[in-house]
Amino acid sequence: SQTIHQWPATLVQPVGSPLSLECTVEGTSNPNLYWYRQAAGRGLQLLFYSIGIDQISSEVPQNLSASRPQDRQFILSSKKLLLSDSGFYLCAWSVWGGGNEQFFGPGTRLTVL
Amino acid sequence: AQSVSQHNHHVILSEAASLELGCNYSYGGTVNLFWYVQYPGQHLQLLLKYFSGDPLVKGIKGFEAEFIKSKFSFNLRKPSVQWSDTAEYFCAVNARGNNRLAFGKGNQVVVIP
């Protein structure tokens, strides 16, 4: 069966520090991978999605970037965090090809102080 | 691009009451429709989905949703809620063949024992 992992579960970082959040998927090959930010009362905002290694689409201009160095690894990064980057970050995967349901990881709670 | 509207962000019910959560989307083409649920402290998980066929979809835990194409709606229902249905519910839409899911802002449902 497929599983999706995210770490760390929680993170507290000072403004201006770098960020690296990792997401890995097991039990499937060539998945679509997604990064979302969830804010209370605002739903899920798609940040990045990837259909393959080194193939990243950015949905919103922001202080963040994403990379996919391996088939089942998706990394969310920032060189310098802003206060507004605080939030709950979710990684998700779906079967390659459009329209399939997405499966979500446990999320990372990021607090920028 | 598709967008999703969910109204009445906070819903408070007593056990055994009926629940209906509205979901409307804006996209003129063929869509896939989803309801996700996030129980306190748990992953976002799929409640039910509609791709084609019978517009009345049955999901887990006694939930159902009806796709009404003419109204661009996919409302979620449960005839008799339980305390364990306390959760946040998200409607999501994806244009057929597209990798992106558009989420509504969610409904926070609290069921009082």
CSV table of N, CA and C in Angstrom, one decimal, chain A residues 33-35 47-59 64-70 73-76:
chain,number,residue,atom,x,y,z
A,33,LEU,N,3.0,15.1,-7.6
A,33,LEU,CA,3.2,15.5,-6.2
A,33,LEU,C,2.8,17.0,-6.0
A,34,TYR,N,2.4,17.3,-4.9
A,34,TYR,CA,1.8,18.6,-4.7
A,34,TYR,C,2.2,19.2,-3.3
A,35,TRP,N,2.4,20.5,-3.2
A,35,TRP,CA,2.6,21.2,-2.0
A,35,TRP,C,1.4,22.2,-1.8
A,47,LEU,N,0.5,25.4,-3.9
A,47,LEU,CA,1.7,26.2,-4.0
A,47,LEU,C,2.5,25.7,-5.3
A,48,PHE,N,2.8,24.4,-5.3
A,48,PHE,CA,3.5,23.8,-6.4
A,48,PHE,C,3.0,22.4,-6.7
A,49,TYR,N,3.2,22.0,-8.0
A,49,TYR,CA,2.9,20.6,-8.3
A,49,TYR,C,4.0,20.1,-9.3
A,50,SER,N,4.1,18.8,-9.3
A,50,SER,CA,5.2,18.2,-10.1
A,50,SER,C,4.7,16.9,-10.8
A,51,ILE,N,4.9,16.8,-12.1
A,51,ILE,CA,4.5,15.6,-12.7
A,51,ILE,C,5.7,14.7,-13.0
A,52,GLY,N,6.9,15.1,-12.6
A,52,GLY,CA,8.0,14.2,-12.8
A,52,GLY,C,9.3,14.9,-12.2
A,53,ILE,N,10.4,14.1,-12.2
A,53,ILE,CA,11.6,14.6,-11.6
A,53,ILE,C,12.0,16.0,-12.3
A,54,ASP,N,12.3,17.0,-11.5
A,54,ASP,CA,12.8,18.3,-12.0
A,54,ASP,C,11.7,19.0,-12.8
A,55,GLN,N,10.5,18.5,-12.7
A,55,GLN,CA,9.4,19.2,-13.4
A,55,GLN,C,8.4,19.8,-12.4
A,56,ILE,N,8.6,21.1,-12.2
A,56,ILE,CA,7.9,21.8,-11.1
A,56,ILE,C,7.1,22.9,-11.7
A,57,SER,N,5.8,23.0,-11.3
A,57,SER,CA,5.0,24.2,-11.7
A,57,SER,C,4.6,25.0,-10.4
A,58,SER,N,4.8,26.3,-10.5
A,58,SER,CA,4.5,27.2,-9.4
A,58,SER,C,3.2,27.8,-9.6
A,59,GLU,N,2.3,27.8,-8.6
A,59,GLU,CA,1.0,28.3,-8.8
A,59,GLU,C,0.9,29.8,-8.3
A,64,LEU,N,8.8,31.0,-1.6
A,64,LEU,CA,9.1,29.6,-1.5
A,64,LEU,C,9.5,29.0,-2.9
A,65,SER,N,10.2,27.9,-2.8
A,65,SER,CA,10.5,27.1,-4.0
A,65,SER,C,10.3,25.7,-3.8
A,66,ALA,N,10.2,24.9,-4.8
A,66,ALA,CA,10.1,23.4,-4.6
A,66,ALA,C,11.1,22.7,-5.6
A,67,SER,N,11.5,21.5,-5.2
A,67,SER,CA,12.3,20.7,-6.0
A,67,SER,C,11.9,19.2,-5.9
A,68,ARG,N,12.2,18.5,-6.9
A,68,ARG,CA,11.9,17.1,-6.9
A,68,ARG,C,13.2,16.4,-7.4
A,69,PRO,N,14.1,16.1,-6.5
A,69,PRO,CA,15.4,15.5,-7.0
A,69,PRO,C,15.2,14.0,-7.3
A,70,GLN,N,14.2,13.3,-6.7
A,70,GLN,CA,14.0,11.9,-7.0
A,70,GLN,C,12.5,11.7,-7.3
A,73,GLN,N,10.3,12.0,-4.0
A,73,GLN,CA,10.7,13.0,-3.0
A,73,GLN,C,10.4,14.4,-3.5
A,74,PHE,N,9.8,15.2,-2.7
A,74,PHE,CA,9.4,16.5,-3.0
A,74,PHE,C,9.8,17.4,-1.9
A,75,ILE,N,10.5,18.5,-2.2
A,75,ILE,CA,11.1,19.3,-1.1
A,75,ILE,C,10.5,20.8,-1.3
A,76,LEU,N,10.1,21.4,-0.2
A,76,LEU,CA,9.7,22.8,-0.2
A,76,LEU,C,10.8,23.6,0.5
